PDB file of C-alpha atoms in Angstrom:
ATOM      1  CA  MET A 181       4.060  -2.133 -18.459  1.00  0.00           C
ATOM      2  CA  ASN A 182       0.788  -3.864 -19.215  1.00  0.00           C
ATOM      3  CA  THR A 183      -0.599  -2.355 -22.412  1.00  0.00           C
ATOM      4  CA  VAL A 184      -4.125  -3.592 -21.701  1.00  0.00           C
ATOM      5  CA  SER A 185      -4.359  -1.659 -18.425  1.00  0.00           C
ATOM      6  CA  ASN A 186      -2.767   1.450 -19.879  1.00  0.00           C
ATOM      7  CA  GLN A 187      -5.160   1.229 -22.829  1.00  0.00           C
ATOM      8  CA  ALA A 188      -8.138   0.953 -20.471  1.00  0.00           C
ATOM      9  CA  VAL A 189      -6.995   4.045 -18.562  1.00  0.00           C
ATOM     10  CA  ARG A 190      -6.479   5.960 -21.834  1.00  0.00           C
ATOM     11  CA  GLU A 191      -9.928   4.933 -23.118  1.00  0.00           C
ATOM     12  CA  GLN A 192     -11.526   6.088 -19.877  1.00  0.00           C
ATOM     13  CA  ASN A 193      -9.816   9.471 -20.187  1.00  0.00           C
ATOM     14  CA  GLU A 194     -10.696   9.813 -23.894  1.00  0.00           C
ATOM     15  CA  ALA A 195     -14.341   9.043 -23.101  1.00  0.00           C
ATOM     16  CA  GLY A 196     -14.306  12.067 -20.806  1.00  0.00           C
ATOM     17  CA  LEU A 197     -14.881   9.973 -17.701  1.00  0.00           C
ATOM     18  CA  ALA A 198     -13.525  11.184 -14.389  1.00  0.00           C
ATOM     19  CA  PRO A 199     -10.292   9.547 -13.258  1.00  0.00           C
ATOM     20  CA  LEU A 200     -10.737   6.398 -11.191  1.00  0.00           C
ATOM     21  CA  ARG A 201     -10.941   7.326  -7.499  1.00  0.00           C
ATOM     22  CA  VAL A 202      -8.594   5.198  -5.406  1.00  0.00           C
ATOM     23  CA  LEU A 203      -8.198   4.933  -1.639  1.00  0.00           C
ATOM     24  CA  LEU A 204      -4.977   3.361  -0.394  1.00  0.00           C
ATOM     25  CA  LEU A 205      -4.961   2.185   3.227  1.00  0.00           C
ATOM     26  CA  ASP A 206      -1.746   0.938   4.802  1.00  0.00           C
ATOM     27  CA  ASP A 207      -0.025   1.822   8.072  1.00  0.00           C
ATOM     28  CA  ASP A 208       3.312   1.655   6.221  1.00  0.00           C
ATOM     29  CA  VAL A 209       3.775   5.116   4.652  1.00  0.00           C
ATOM     30  CA  PHE A 210       6.520   3.764   2.383  1.00  0.00           C
ATOM     31  CA  MET A 211       4.056   1.202   0.957  1.00  0.00           C
ATOM     32  CA  LEU A 212       1.533   3.998   0.361  1.00  0.00           C
ATOM     33  CA  ASP A 213       4.189   5.921  -1.573  1.00  0.00           C
ATOM     34  CA  VAL A 214       5.114   2.862  -3.650  1.00  0.00           C
ATOM     35  CA  LEU A 215       1.493   2.058  -4.547  1.00  0.00           C
ATOM     36  CA  SER A 216       0.728   5.697  -5.298  1.00  0.00           C
ATOM     37  CA  ASP A 217       3.789   5.972  -7.563  1.00  0.00           C
ATOM     38  CA  MET A 218       2.818   2.777  -9.411  1.00  0.00           C
ATOM     39  CA  LEU A 219      -0.682   4.139 -10.017  1.00  0.00           C
ATOM     40  CA  GLU A 220       0.638   7.499 -11.209  1.00  0.00           C
ATOM     41  CA  GLN A 221       2.801   5.700 -13.787  1.00  0.00           C
ATOM     42  CA  MET A 222      -0.330   4.055 -15.219  1.00  0.00           C
ATOM     43  CA  GLY A 223      -2.234   7.268 -15.807  1.00  0.00           C
ATOM     44  CA  PRO A 224      -4.288   9.890 -14.056  1.00  0.00           C
ATOM     45  CA  PHE A 225      -6.067   8.718 -10.907  1.00  0.00           C
ATOM     46  CA  ASP A 226      -7.695  10.546  -8.026  1.00  0.00           C
ATOM     47  CA  ILE A 227      -5.636   8.963  -5.222  1.00  0.00           C
ATOM     48  CA  ARG A 228      -6.132   9.344  -1.480  1.00  0.00           C
ATOM     49  CA  CYS A 229      -3.705   7.736   0.964  1.00  0.00           C
ATOM     50  CA  GLU A 230      -4.496   6.946   4.581  1.00  0.00           C
ATOM     51  CA  SER A 231      -2.320   5.304   7.222  1.00  0.00           C
ATOM     52  CA  HIS A 232      -5.015   5.098   9.932  1.00  0.00           C
ATOM     53  CA  SER A 233      -8.226   3.088   9.611  1.00  0.00           C
ATOM     54  CA  GLU A 234     -10.359   5.649  11.462  1.00  0.00           C
ATOM     55  CA  GLN A 235      -9.377   8.419   9.053  1.00  0.00           C
ATOM     56  CA  ALA A 236      -9.763   6.033   6.098  1.00  0.00           C
ATOM     57  CA  LEU A 237     -13.411   5.449   7.067  1.00  0.00           C
ATOM     58  CA  ALA A 238     -14.051   9.197   6.919  1.00  0.00           C
ATOM     59  CA  THR A 239     -12.220   9.420   3.586  1.00  0.00           C
ATOM     60  CA  LEU A 240     -14.226   6.459   2.299  1.00  0.00           C
ATOM     61  CA  LYS A 241     -17.468   8.357   2.981  1.00  0.00           C
ATOM     62  CA  GLN A 242     -16.248  11.683   1.577  1.00  0.00           C
ATOM     63  CA  HIS A 243     -14.138  10.499  -1.362  1.00  0.00           C
ATOM     64  CA  GLN A 244     -16.365   7.559  -2.383  1.00  0.00           C
ATOM     65  CA  PRO A 245     -13.566   5.691  -4.156  1.00  0.00           C
ATOM     66  CA  ASP A 246     -14.104   3.276  -7.016  1.00  0.00           C
ATOM     67  CA  LEU A 247     -11.186   1.181  -5.773  1.00  0.00           C
ATOM     68  CA  LEU A 248      -9.971   0.438  -2.249  1.00  0.00           C
ATOM     69  CA  ILE A 249      -6.541  -1.106  -1.768  1.00  0.00           C
ATOM     70  CA  CYS A 250      -6.343  -2.204   1.846  1.00  0.00           C
ATOM     71  CA  ASP A 251      -3.691  -3.725   4.082  1.00  0.00           C
ATOM     72  CA  LEU A 252      -5.098  -6.338   6.450  1.00  0.00           C
ATOM     73  CA  SER A 253      -2.686  -5.805   9.322  1.00  0.00           C
ATOM     74  CA  MET A 254      -3.378  -2.397  10.827  1.00  0.00           C
ATOM     75  CA  PRO A 255      -2.625  -1.209  14.381  1.00  0.00           C
ATOM     76  CA  ASP A 256      -5.811   0.716  15.189  1.00  0.00           C
ATOM     77  CA  ILE A 257      -8.589  -1.213  13.421  1.00  0.00           C
ATOM     78  CA  ASP A 258      -7.477  -4.333  11.595  1.00  0.00           C
ATOM     79  CA  GLY A 259      -8.235  -4.654   7.895  1.00  0.00           C
ATOM     80  CA  ILE A 260     -10.960  -7.257   8.393  1.00  0.00           C
ATOM     81  CA  GLU A 261     -12.893  -5.026  10.797  1.00  0.00           C
ATOM     82  CA  PHE A 262     -12.294  -2.033   8.519  1.00  0.00           C
ATOM     83  CA  LEU A 263     -13.792  -3.949   5.583  1.00  0.00           C
ATOM     84  CA  ARG A 264     -16.843  -4.881   7.657  1.00  0.00           C
ATOM     85  CA  MET A 265     -17.354  -1.230   8.563  1.00  0.00           C
ATOM     86  CA  ALA A 266     -16.850  -0.191   4.920  1.00  0.00           C
ATOM     87  CA  ALA A 267     -19.547  -2.670   3.865  1.00  0.00           C
ATOM     88  CA  ASP A 268     -21.851  -1.426   6.644  1.00  0.00           C
ATOM     89  CA  ASN A 269     -21.353   2.112   5.299  1.00  0.00           C
ATOM     90  CA  GLY A 270     -22.450   1.013   1.816  1.00  0.00           C
ATOM     91  CA  PHE A 271     -19.083   0.871   0.040  1.00  0.00           C
ATOM     92  CA  ARG A 272     -19.643  -0.749  -3.370  1.00  0.00           C
ATOM     93  CA  GLY A 273     -16.325  -0.205  -5.138  1.00  0.00           C
ATOM     94  CA  GLY A 274     -13.726  -2.828  -5.912  1.00  0.00           C
ATOM     95  CA  VAL A 275     -11.440  -4.057  -3.149  1.00  0.00           C
ATOM     96  CA  VAL A 276      -7.869  -5.309  -3.331  1.00  0.00           C
ATOM     97  CA  LEU A 277      -6.510  -6.898  -0.167  1.00  0.00           C
ATOM     98  CA  LEU A 278      -2.813  -6.788   0.705  1.00  0.00           C
ATOM     99  CA  SER A 279      -0.986  -8.541   3.490  1.00  0.00           C
ATOM    100  CA  GLY A 280       2.325 -10.020   4.459  1.00  0.00           C
ATOM    101  CA  LEU A 281       0.391 -12.567   6.525  1.00  0.00           C
ATOM    102  CA  HIS A 282       0.043 -16.237   5.574  1.00  0.00           C
ATOM    103  CA  SER A 283      -2.066 -17.064   2.504  1.00  0.00           C
ATOM    104  CA  ALA A 284      -4.669 -18.804   4.707  1.00  0.00           C
ATOM    105  CA  VAL A 285      -5.249 -15.527   6.570  1.00  0.00           C
ATOM    106  CA  ARG A 286      -5.565 -13.629   3.275  1.00  0.00           C
ATOM    107  CA  LEU A 287      -8.056 -16.196   1.980  1.00  0.00           C
ATOM    108  CA  ALA A 288     -10.125 -16.054   5.179  1.00  0.00           C
ATOM    109  CA  ALA A 289     -10.200 -12.247   5.004  1.00  0.00           C
ATOM    110  CA  GLU A 290     -11.293 -12.413   1.370  1.00  0.00           C
ATOM    111  CA  ARG A 291     -14.136 -14.813   2.228  1.00  0.00           C
ATOM    112  CA  LEU A 292     -15.290 -12.605   5.101  1.00  0.00           C
ATOM    113  CA  ALA A 293     -15.253  -9.525   2.872  1.00  0.00           C
ATOM    114  CA  VAL A 294     -17.310 -11.319   0.200  1.00  0.00           C
ATOM    115  CA  ALA A 295     -19.738 -12.507   2.886  1.00  0.00           C
ATOM    116  CA  ASN A 296     -20.144  -8.842   3.894  1.00  0.00           C
ATOM    117  CA  GLY A 297     -21.133  -7.982   0.320  1.00  0.00           C
ATOM    118  CA  LEU A 298     -17.873  -6.435  -0.868  1.00  0.00           C
ATOM    119  CA  HIS A 299     -16.635  -6.794  -4.455  1.00  0.00           C
ATOM    120  CA  ILE A 300     -13.174  -8.360  -4.058  1.00  0.00           C
ATOM    121  CA  LEU A 301     -10.959  -7.985  -7.108  1.00  0.00           C
ATOM    122  CA  GLY A 302      -7.983  -9.846  -5.670  1.00  0.00           C
ATOM    123  CA  THR A 303      -5.853 -10.681  -2.663  1.00  0.00           C
ATOM    124  CA  PHE A 304      -2.082 -10.304  -2.781  1.00  0.00           C
ATOM    125  CA  ARG A 305       1.014 -10.788  -0.677  1.00  0.00           C
ATOM    126  CA  LYS A 306       2.900  -7.587   0.072  1.00  0.00           C
ATOM    127  CA  PRO A 307       4.644  -6.019  -1.682  1.00  0.00           C
ATOM    128  CA  MET A 308       2.269  -5.942  -4.644  1.00  0.00           C
ATOM    129  CA  GLU A 309       3.857  -6.119  -8.073  1.00  0.00           C
ATOM    130  CA  SER A 310       3.149  -3.405 -10.640  1.00  0.00           C
ATOM    131  CA  ALA A 311       1.674  -5.933 -13.101  1.00  0.00           C
ATOM    132  CA  GLU A 312      -0.713  -7.179 -10.393  1.00  0.00           C
ATOM    133  CA  LEU A 313      -1.827  -3.629  -9.642  1.00  0.00           C
ATOM    134  CA  GLN A 314      -2.347  -2.934 -13.335  1.00  0.00           C
ATOM    135  CA  LEU A 315      -4.526  -6.036 -13.625  1.00  0.00           C
ATOM    136  CA  MET A 316      -6.650  -4.956 -10.638  1.00  0.00           C
ATOM    137  CA  VAL A 317      -7.083  -1.441 -12.061  1.00  0.00           C
ATOM    138  CA  ASN A 318      -8.126  -2.936 -15.392  1.00  0.00           C
ATOM    139  CA  LEU A 319     -10.662  -5.212 -13.686  1.00  0.00           C
ATOM    140  CA  GLN A 320     -12.133  -2.256 -11.794  1.00  0.00           C
ATOM    141  CA  LEU A 321     -12.315  -0.130 -14.953  1.00  0.00           C
ATOM    142  CA  GLN A 322     -14.171  -2.956 -16.707  1.00  0.00           C
ATOM    143  CA  HIS A 323     -16.526  -3.326 -13.735  1.00  0.00           C
ATOM    144  CA  THR A 324     -17.153   0.443 -13.638  1.00  0.00           C
ATOM    145  CA  ALA A 325     -17.842   0.489 -17.401  1.00  0.00           C
ATOM    146  CA  ARG A 326     -20.330  -2.406 -17.051  1.00  0.00           C
ATOM    147  CA  LEU A 327     -22.142  -0.610 -14.226  1.00  0.00           C
ATOM    148  CA  ALA A 328     -22.282   2.617 -16.253  1.00  0.00           C
ATOM    149  CA  SER A 329     -23.721   0.818 -19.296  1.00  0.00           C
ATOM    150  CA  VAL A 330     -26.386  -0.884 -17.138  1.00  0.00           C
ATOM    151  CA  GLN A 331     -27.382   2.446 -15.593  1.00  0.00           C
ATOM    152  CA  ALA A 332     -27.515   4.229 -18.969  1.00  0.00           C
TER     153      ALA A 332
END
C-alpha cells in the first residue's frame, strides 16, 4: 500500500475533517464493488455507488462528493454527457475517468471534461490499480486541503 496516501487519509481524520465523499459511477456492479473495497482498505470514506447515470446525477446533487470516479462507457447516458451535465450542475470536485476504450477516446473525454470546467485528476484504463486509486485520493485530499486553507 502507498504510505503517502494512507498518511494523508490518517491526517485528514486526525484533523477532525469529515471523510472524503466519493461517488463511484460504473454500469459494471463488480467494478463498483472492487473500487469500493479498494477505497475501504485505504481508510474511512463516505462512498456512494451508482450503476445508472440518471441516478448518479441525483446522487451528485444530494451527496455533493469531493471525488467522482466515472466510467466513460455507460448504457443510458455516456460518461462524456454525464460529465457535461455534472459541470452544468456546478460539480467542482475532483474527477477520475475510467474506461476500457482506446487511449485516444480517454484523452478526448479528458479534454472535453476540462473544457467544461471540471477538475480532472487522472484518466485510467480499466481495471484501475490500487496504487493508481491511492494516488488519485491523495491528489484530491491535497486539493481539498488547499481549498480549505484558501477559504480560512
